[in-house]
């Protein structure tokens, strides 16, 4: 492709709202163009990168026996009502009506539609297993669409769904998908980690996320310094911590004037924070109503909101208003275990089970009390694992990392097949709902993730596998006939060798061309400059910054050999 004829418009200025390198460089390099909040056009460069990622995803999935389909971007609301998700999904689901008052949604994910495709068409265990996927546009009306392609409202996702006769067979496929995803992310050149993820209401260890490690990531991961253990903080566990407390100098209630926070109570009573119980108050939203919840954790711990949400089976936890607390008789700062009210749910962190003398609010102003944690309370794992905690698998030291979620695999079971009545006949002629798995990859997000992991202060650094073009052929001075002729010759040669090349034949200064080369981040620049008259050209390697002066007759081979090495 000749640069002079291409739609590549690089910019000097970054968009004002851009904080991430990927967002800045995608806009400045002319990969994408903003249309509306969270909605972008892909320009030719962006489209080429996305297509390469798409091709790798497809290649690996097809090799693993998956079949590609394409479901409608618009899905009838009816299907979402059948699964019960129409109401529950919240505002991210864009609902609309057509001219005949038919209700529809823009697909944010396609469990319902895929189950609908399979039910009726697959009737016997003999037709199973089946793994169907698509790579197409999704829409989620994200409250905080930001960071360019990282969190769009409209984005490209690969979503796959597998159908099985048994749970064991679904597990086999789940493991196969984990292996396949690892191959995909390795081919994409990413530094990633597979971590245990929150499985929501389904629970269990049935869900894994693939995290591209990056400070730009919005997810916090907990990783072990000794073994393979890794988990999203929403699902991370730690070895239970036990404490020996000294005998308390008081029994029952104690006056703690103005001591509301854990720090204040700990200082006032001269007791460790681990012995004081903190109440975190939230409002839980359910399908049919809302409730105030009290979550109790040690003063030294923090509440993990997703764990808390799962513990009460809520759709969401939000902050409660002071008036709501007042109405229920909750005195912030002094509410404790034992506060009972029909309209309140209480959950205590599992690590507090069995404690015989901890300090908790006395449920009246300026008083705390020493109690034993009641055995018949509701317990759940509620805490956010902290750096320095011990690994649940091997006892190693845990630390936090940031990651970008680029993939998610999930053991669904019968969650959708049951309500949608999608069944088959098993070996004994018995009707059963399909056992399912679901597998997602954020294809457009991967473009941003790749840049986050590979860039410098000048621009992107693409790996050979997903670079928009492998070679940027640059003519130093377009007016020098010798340079132009040699570059034309090299261009033919590069094309003949099937090396994807952008030929920068623009009538602009050499500096401009080099800046664009670095900003866009092509793996190689082949520079035809002053040495052209001696039959020599220069090759620049974007990733290492290496420069080599080579005979022009050797240049194409030099690059193609190098490309083979990186691949
Ligand atoms: P997140 O926690 O980042 O919002 P999610 O858990 O809601 O993601 P899934 O429903 O698991 O996402 O979707 C599958 C994949 O699609 C994710 O792993 C992610 O890579 C990608 N993805 C999800 N939401 C977006 C978005 N708004 N923009 C771009 N990619 C997205
Ligand atoms: Mg997810």
XYZ file of C-alpha atoms and ligand atoms in Angstrom:
599
model
C 0.000 0.000 0.000
C 1.291 3.422 -0.904
C 1.146 5.816 2.035
C 0.261 8.627 -0.351
C -2.972 6.816 -1.279
C -3.879 5.442 2.120
C -6.310 6.790 4.685
C -3.735 7.239 7.421
C -3.944 10.525 9.230
C -1.619 10.755 12.184
C -2.076 13.468 14.789
C 0.314 15.364 17.036
C -2.203 15.981 19.810
C -3.757 13.326 22.029
C -7.469 13.518 22.797
C -8.105 15.493 25.986
C -9.843 12.660 27.811
C -7.129 10.101 26.984
C -5.134 8.835 29.950
C -3.981 5.473 28.623
C -1.155 5.024 26.110
C -3.337 2.747 23.991
C -6.104 5.334 23.741
C -3.653 8.101 22.814
C -1.718 6.110 20.247
C -4.777 4.526 18.652
C -6.171 7.994 17.985
C -2.856 9.682 17.161
C -1.675 6.814 14.953
C -4.852 6.925 12.906
C -6.131 3.493 13.913
C -9.515 4.606 15.227
C -11.732 7.666 15.222
C -14.167 8.623 17.972
C -17.825 8.802 16.916
C -19.644 9.023 20.247
C -18.916 7.978 23.836
C -17.584 4.416 23.638
C -18.178 4.164 19.888
C -15.312 4.239 17.396
C -14.809 3.889 13.665
C -11.916 1.680 12.709
C -9.682 3.264 10.083
C -7.725 0.981 7.719
C -4.816 0.496 10.141
C -7.113 -0.394 13.037
C -9.135 -2.704 10.858
C -6.012 -4.554 9.726
C -4.885 -5.154 13.325
C -8.351 -6.285 14.368
C -8.587 -8.675 11.414
C -5.247 -10.235 12.351
C -6.374 -10.820 15.922
C -9.655 -12.184 14.628
C -7.844 -14.579 12.280
C -5.650 -15.966 15.080
C -8.669 -16.444 17.341
C -10.547 -18.199 14.548
C -7.599 -20.361 13.524
C -7.092 -21.711 17.055
C -10.804 -22.220 17.730
C -11.377 -24.029 14.444
C -8.377 -26.261 15.180
C -9.965 -27.092 18.541
C -13.121 -28.236 16.764
C -15.318 -25.161 17.243
C -17.655 -23.956 14.495
C -18.236 -20.337 13.580
C -21.770 -18.985 13.184
C -23.154 -15.474 13.143
C -26.189 -14.511 15.171
C -28.242 -11.361 14.709
C -26.918 -8.262 16.456
C -30.549 -7.487 17.232
C -32.259 -10.079 19.449
C -35.995 -10.258 20.260
C -36.673 -9.222 23.854
C -38.827 -12.332 24.140
C -35.755 -14.568 24.345
C -34.356 -12.435 27.137
C -37.672 -12.616 28.940
C -37.605 -16.405 28.696
C -34.253 -16.561 30.466
C -35.327 -13.957 33.020
C -32.456 -11.652 32.130
C -34.548 -8.953 30.437
C -35.190 -7.130 33.711
C -32.125 -8.247 35.616
C -29.492 -7.113 33.116
C -29.913 -3.470 34.071
C -29.142 -0.400 32.041
C -26.260 -1.883 30.066
C -28.865 -3.696 27.974
C -30.097 -1.381 25.237
C -33.772 -2.100 24.725
C -35.804 -0.640 21.871
C -39.050 -0.993 19.953
C -39.511 -1.291 16.216
C -42.294 0.295 14.107
C -44.643 -2.564 14.929
C -44.053 -2.138 18.642
C -41.943 -5.295 18.707
C -39.423 -5.228 21.548
C -35.762 -5.927 20.857
C -32.333 -5.605 22.418
C -28.871 -4.978 21.000
C -26.918 -8.109 21.961
C -24.435 -7.559 24.802
C -23.793 -11.344 24.838
C -25.719 -14.181 23.231
C -26.497 -17.086 25.555
C -30.222 -16.905 24.814
C -29.859 -16.547 21.058
C -27.385 -19.421 20.826
C -29.566 -21.711 22.944
C -32.448 -20.757 20.685
C -30.430 -21.709 17.618
C -29.586 -25.114 19.031
C -32.865 -26.101 20.686
C -35.047 -28.090 18.367
C -32.157 -28.527 15.943
C -30.168 -30.796 18.237
C -32.330 -33.513 19.757
C -30.073 -36.395 20.620
C -26.941 -37.036 22.647
C -25.499 -38.410 19.396
C -25.287 -34.856 18.037
C -23.260 -33.711 21.046
C -20.857 -32.186 21.979
C -21.088 -28.957 20.013
C -19.068 -25.768 20.379
C -20.394 -22.796 18.409
C -18.897 -19.338 18.343
C -19.190 -16.012 16.625
C -16.975 -12.967 16.375
C -19.179 -9.941 16.018
C -20.354 -6.626 17.395
C -21.710 -6.367 20.915
C -23.334 -3.408 22.558
C -23.320 -2.634 26.272
C -24.502 0.752 27.390
C -21.588 0.973 29.830
C -21.975 3.683 32.467
C -18.274 4.439 32.223
C -17.265 3.895 28.617
C -13.680 5.087 28.552
C -10.081 4.381 27.663
C -10.743 4.047 23.939
C -11.131 0.448 22.804
C -10.510 -0.803 26.343
C -14.069 -0.211 27.492
C -16.311 0.616 24.589
C -20.068 0.590 24.363
C -19.891 -0.990 20.923
C -17.085 -3.543 20.677
C -16.016 -6.741 18.963
C -16.267 -9.896 21.010
C -15.756 -13.541 20.321
C -18.440 -15.402 22.201
C -18.589 -19.178 22.204
C -21.067 -21.629 23.703
C -20.698 -25.352 24.112
C -23.426 -27.959 24.524
C -22.910 -31.282 26.255
C -24.732 -34.376 27.424
C -22.866 -34.548 30.735
C -21.106 -32.314 33.226
C -17.885 -34.286 32.717
C -17.916 -33.652 29.014
C -18.467 -29.937 29.627
C -15.438 -29.957 31.952
C -13.356 -31.605 29.238
C -14.316 -28.839 26.820
C -13.699 -26.142 29.447
C -10.151 -27.457 29.867
C -9.704 -27.628 26.101
C -10.809 -23.988 25.836
C -8.353 -22.984 28.564
C -5.563 -24.601 26.550
C -6.802 -23.038 23.313
C -7.035 -19.568 24.883
C -3.482 -19.891 26.161
C -2.352 -20.656 22.600
C -4.276 -17.664 21.276
C -2.832 -15.179 23.779
C 0.668 -16.602 23.326
C 0.421 -16.171 19.550
C -0.763 -12.611 20.115
C 2.467 -12.005 22.014
C 0.798 -11.095 25.308
C 2.168 -11.436 28.818
C -0.888 -12.949 30.494
C -2.033 -14.926 33.477
C -4.977 -17.301 33.877
C -6.785 -16.577 37.127
C -9.729 -17.928 39.048
C -12.687 -15.635 38.624
C -15.930 -14.773 40.311
C -18.671 -17.107 39.157
C -21.465 -14.954 40.524
C -24.488 -16.756 41.843
C -23.374 -20.040 40.243
C -20.374 -20.223 42.544
C -17.650 -22.819 42.617
C -14.388 -22.733 40.694
C -16.246 -22.793 37.422
C -14.844 -19.664 35.896
C -11.431 -18.451 34.771
C -10.268 -15.150 33.405
C -7.344 -14.427 31.113
C -5.601 -11.296 32.241
C -3.088 -9.310 30.227
C -0.748 -8.013 32.917
C -0.606 -4.222 32.788
C -0.728 -1.276 35.157
C -3.463 0.073 32.913
C -5.741 -2.826 33.863
C -8.916 -2.185 35.823
C -8.862 -5.587 37.509
C -6.861 -6.436 40.604
C -5.304 -9.885 40.642
C -3.893 -11.786 43.535
C -0.851 -13.875 42.634
C 1.414 -16.166 44.612
C 5.180 -15.689 44.618
C 5.763 -19.409 44.905
C 3.136 -21.359 42.981
C 0.799 -20.919 39.999
C -2.074 -19.644 42.137
C -3.723 -16.571 40.706
C -7.216 -15.181 41.201
C -9.204 -12.077 40.534
C -9.520 -10.259 43.851
C -13.282 -10.842 43.536
C -12.644 -14.566 43.986
C -9.232 -14.694 45.672
C -8.760 -16.769 48.816
C -6.068 -16.793 51.487
C -4.957 -19.094 54.254
C -7.144 -18.479 57.295
C -5.442 -16.225 59.789
C -5.682 -17.093 63.467
C -4.978 -14.702 66.305
C -4.271 -15.121 70.001
C -5.852 -12.273 71.928
C -4.996 -11.264 75.497
C -7.781 -11.511 78.102
C -10.065 -8.491 77.983
C -10.015 -6.175 80.997
C -13.798 -5.708 80.738
C -16.895 -7.748 80.158
C -19.887 -6.757 77.982
C -20.488 -3.126 77.085
C -17.913 -0.404 77.355
C -18.279 3.344 76.950
C -16.342 4.489 73.843
C -17.266 8.176 73.475
C -16.747 9.481 69.930
C -14.726 6.395 68.987
C -16.392 5.419 65.711
C -13.730 4.298 63.308
C -11.656 1.150 63.730
C -8.547 3.270 64.334
C -10.316 5.285 67.033
C -11.759 2.231 68.798
C -8.462 0.382 68.569
C -6.571 3.330 70.068
C -9.187 4.017 72.734
C -9.349 0.409 73.974
C -5.710 -0.294 73.220
C -6.661 -3.464 71.328
C -5.446 -4.748 67.956
C -7.628 -4.001 64.919
C -7.875 -7.725 64.304
C -9.941 -8.031 67.484
C -12.405 -5.326 66.482
C -15.270 -6.075 64.119
C -16.112 -3.581 61.420
C -19.646 -3.263 60.029
C -19.872 -2.279 56.368
C -23.349 -1.088 55.438
C -24.681 -1.477 51.872
C -28.006 -1.501 50.108
C -28.623 -4.665 48.068
C -30.784 -4.559 44.936
C -32.743 -7.710 44.049
C -35.094 -8.659 41.191
C -38.005 -7.777 43.388
C -36.912 -5.172 45.898
C -34.036 -3.954 47.998
C -32.616 -4.513 51.483
C -30.063 -2.913 53.756
C -27.195 -5.316 54.480
C -24.647 -5.375 57.286
C -21.376 -7.091 56.437
C -19.033 -7.795 59.345
C -15.273 -8.215 58.854
C -12.217 -7.763 61.091
C -11.080 -4.177 61.535
C -7.844 -5.090 59.773
C -9.701 -6.395 56.699
C -11.534 -4.768 53.821
C -14.850 -5.931 52.406
C -14.735 -7.397 48.891
C -17.930 -6.089 47.339
C -18.445 -8.850 44.762
C -18.102 -11.520 47.452
C -20.526 -9.567 49.619
C -22.983 -9.288 46.747
C -22.813 -13.041 46.069
C -23.296 -13.812 49.762
C -26.777 -12.258 49.717
C -27.568 -13.165 46.095
C -28.061 -9.512 45.109
C -27.890 -8.104 41.588
C -25.964 -5.101 42.842
C -24.780 -3.424 46.059
C -25.004 0.341 46.343
C -24.428 2.875 49.109
C -27.306 3.330 51.564
C -28.608 6.820 52.327
C -28.327 8.177 55.911
C -32.143 8.541 56.155
C -32.612 4.861 55.325
C -30.264 3.867 58.142
C -31.928 6.204 60.575
C -35.343 4.756 59.754
C -34.062 1.268 60.650
C -32.425 2.478 63.865
C -28.874 1.931 62.626
C -26.347 4.208 64.313
C -23.363 4.423 61.988
C -20.126 3.775 63.840
C -21.820 1.821 66.609
C -23.745 -0.878 64.766
C -22.608 -4.354 65.704
C -23.138 -8.088 65.346
C -26.466 -8.882 66.896
C -28.351 -5.966 65.409
C -31.579 -7.618 64.320
C -34.329 -6.239 62.123
C -36.668 -8.004 59.694
C -35.662 -5.653 56.889
C -31.932 -6.170 57.320
C -29.612 -8.917 56.126
C -26.461 -9.624 58.143
C -23.474 -11.654 57.019
C -20.292 -12.303 59.026
C -16.936 -13.099 57.457
C -16.102 -16.807 57.804
C -12.762 -16.072 59.454
C -14.614 -14.637 62.446
C -16.395 -17.912 63.108
C -15.514 -19.301 66.524
C -14.088 -16.044 67.939
C -14.976 -15.844 71.643
C -14.023 -12.263 72.481
C -14.178 -9.603 69.803
C -15.282 -5.987 70.031
C -18.325 -4.902 68.064
C -20.678 -1.916 68.122
C -23.228 -2.091 70.949
C -25.999 -0.717 68.721
C -26.277 2.458 70.758
C -24.358 5.697 70.556
C -20.891 5.799 72.102
C -20.862 2.156 73.223
C -19.079 -0.949 72.031
C -19.331 -4.443 73.434
C -17.240 -7.591 73.787
C -18.985 -10.664 72.416
C -18.447 -14.173 71.134
C -19.466 -14.550 67.491
C -22.772 -16.488 67.415
C -22.508 -19.859 65.685
C -25.947 -19.664 64.117
C -25.232 -16.455 62.202
C -24.902 -16.413 58.414
C -21.222 -16.705 57.430
C -19.520 -16.199 54.081
C -16.077 -15.354 52.744
C -16.251 -11.560 52.542
C -12.726 -10.243 52.688
C -10.473 -8.712 50.040
C -7.167 -10.576 50.071
C -4.306 -8.204 50.874
C -0.708 -8.130 49.749
C 1.337 -10.177 52.226
C -1.488 -12.644 52.960
C -0.645 -16.327 52.529
C -1.450 -18.453 49.475
C -4.353 -20.897 50.055
C -2.569 -23.524 47.928
C 1.050 -23.429 49.092
C 1.458 -20.867 51.864
C 3.594 -18.572 49.647
C 3.270 -14.804 49.889
C 0.453 -13.205 47.887
C 0.740 -9.893 46.097
C -1.453 -7.697 43.913
C -1.067 -7.118 40.185
C -3.202 -5.194 37.715
C -4.652 -6.912 34.697
C -6.806 -6.299 31.656
C -9.507 -8.944 31.272
C -9.104 -10.182 27.708
C -10.899 -13.504 28.034
C -13.308 -15.326 30.289
C -14.359 -18.980 30.287
C -17.302 -20.127 32.323
C -18.924 -23.420 33.274
C -22.566 -22.554 32.823
C -24.248 -25.870 33.479
C -27.992 -25.683 32.908
C -28.426 -22.011 33.765
C -29.837 -21.120 30.335
C -30.861 -24.463 28.867
C -33.330 -25.076 31.710
C -35.359 -21.852 31.570
C -35.244 -21.863 27.773
C -36.320 -25.490 27.773
C -33.482 -26.616 25.514
C -33.329 -30.376 25.859
C -32.058 -33.538 24.210
C -32.667 -37.259 24.599
C -29.876 -39.050 26.466
C -28.678 -42.626 25.932
C -31.629 -43.961 27.913
C -34.174 -41.915 26.003
C -34.554 -39.494 28.888
C -35.151 -35.791 28.228
C -32.425 -33.593 29.718
C -31.385 -29.955 29.470
C -28.036 -29.351 27.744
C -25.025 -28.855 30.011
C -23.300 -25.740 28.733
C -20.081 -23.764 28.833
C -19.503 -20.221 27.617
C -16.291 -18.619 26.434
C -15.564 -14.966 25.635
C -12.664 -12.996 24.189
C -12.542 -9.203 23.935
C -11.234 -8.935 20.377
C -11.260 -5.132 20.068
C -10.042 -4.745 23.673
C -7.045 -6.896 22.697
C -5.887 -4.168 20.320
C -5.636 -1.814 23.285
C -4.126 -4.473 25.578
C -1.367 -5.221 23.052
C -0.408 -1.533 22.982
C -0.487 -1.225 26.770
C 2.071 -4.021 26.970
C 4.194 -2.843 24.051
C 4.790 0.855 23.560
C 7.321 3.552 24.366
C 7.218 7.342 24.555
C 7.132 7.549 20.751
C 4.283 5.197 19.979
C 3.130 1.618 19.462
C 5.420 -1.388 19.098
C 3.494 -4.111 17.282
C 4.481 -7.757 17.326
C 4.875 -9.250 13.861
C 1.737 -11.351 14.351
C -0.669 -8.428 14.575
C 1.171 -5.436 13.091
C -0.911 -3.576 10.476
C 2.047 -3.899 8.081
C 5.366 -5.624 8.719
C 7.495 -3.116 6.830
C 7.447 0.648 6.412
C 9.446 1.379 3.267
C 10.654 4.948 3.563
C 12.151 7.081 0.847
C 14.419 9.660 2.472
C 14.056 12.233 -0.245
C 11.323 11.794 -2.780
C 13.033 14.229 -5.181
C 16.212 12.132 -5.482
C 15.661 9.949 -8.526
C 18.161 7.266 -7.390
C 16.360 6.879 -4.047
C 12.957 6.724 -5.682
C 14.009 4.136 -8.250
C 15.637 1.911 -5.648
C 12.618 2.206 -3.358
C 10.237 1.332 -6.210
C 12.363 -1.701 -6.919
C 12.410 -2.767 -3.260
C 8.657 -2.291 -3.037
C 8.092 -4.768 -5.883
C 10.503 -7.152 -4.275
C 8.781 -6.919 -0.862
C 5.382 -7.523 -2.430
C 6.742 -10.430 -4.400
C 7.996 -11.957 -1.155
C 4.529 -11.351 0.334
C 5.839 -9.054 3.045
C 3.071 -6.674 4.034
C 4.445 -3.274 3.235
C 3.384 0.329 3.496
C 5.430 2.398 1.032
C 5.944 5.879 2.401
C 6.244 7.751 -0.880
C 4.765 10.999 0.438
C 6.335 14.310 -0.491
C 7.036 15.157 3.145
C 10.260 15.447 5.120
C 12.202 12.403 6.279
C 11.616 13.393 9.923
C 7.840 13.297 9.470
C 8.054 9.838 7.949
C 10.234 8.521 10.765
C 7.924 9.996 13.402
C 4.944 8.291 11.794
C 6.880 5.024 11.585
C 7.553 5.184 15.322
C 4.076 6.363 16.259
C 2.269 3.702 14.236
C 4.850 1.135 15.292
C 5.546 -1.034 12.245
C 8.059 -3.761 13.231
C 10.584 -2.695 10.541
C 11.473 0.432 8.621
C 13.406 -0.028 5.403
C 15.015 3.327 4.755
C 16.242 4.294 1.317
C 18.370 7.389 1.887
C 21.716 8.922 1.048
C 23.452 5.549 0.758
C 21.172 4.521 -2.091
C 23.773 5.597 -4.643
C 26.175 3.041 -3.101
C 23.497 0.382 -3.253
C 23.000 0.409 0.540
C 19.874 0.855 2.638
C 19.188 1.089 6.343
C 16.886 -1.155 8.347
C 15.394 -0.058 11.680
C 13.845 -2.519 14.117
C 11.082 -0.826 16.111
C 11.115 -3.134 19.146
C 14.867 -3.033 19.847
C 15.786 0.253 18.212
C 18.498 -1.608 16.316
C 19.793 -0.072 13.048
C 21.594 -1.996 10.308
C 23.184 -0.811 7.064
C 22.797 -3.561 4.461
C 23.311 -4.108 0.736
C 19.992 -3.249 -0.904
C 19.983 -6.651 -2.633
C 20.072 -8.299 0.819
C 17.517 -6.070 2.536
C 14.342 -8.006 1.800
C 15.911 -11.287 2.814
C 17.269 -9.661 5.994
C 13.786 -8.636 7.014
C 12.051 -11.840 6.026
C 14.626 -13.902 7.962
C 14.073 -11.740 11.016
C 10.310 -12.073 10.706
C 10.610 -15.844 10.662
C 12.643 -15.649 13.869
C 10.014 -13.565 15.668
C 7.099 -15.697 14.504
P -15.550 -6.335 32.376
O -15.440 -6.948 33.755
O -14.243 -5.825 31.850
O -16.658 -5.354 32.248
P -17.157 -8.536 31.636
O -16.795 -9.484 32.704
O -18.407 -7.793 31.734
O -15.948 -7.512 31.406
P -17.689 -10.666 29.744
O -19.145 -10.611 29.820
O -16.969 -11.791 30.389
O -17.075 -9.259 30.226
O -17.274 -10.519 28.203
C -16.252 -11.278 27.563
C -15.078 -10.412 27.172
O -15.471 -9.248 26.421
C -14.328 -9.822 28.367
O -13.398 -10.761 28.856
C -13.666 -8.600 27.771
O -12.415 -8.932 27.217
C -14.613 -8.163 26.667
N -15.397 -6.968 27.047
C -16.386 -6.905 27.960
N -16.889 -5.676 28.044
C -16.196 -4.910 27.143
C -16.256 -3.540 26.751
N -17.132 -2.716 27.296
N -15.391 -3.114 25.803
C -14.512 -3.956 25.227
N -14.411 -5.262 25.558
C -15.240 -5.742 26.496
Mg -16.008 -11.419 32.688
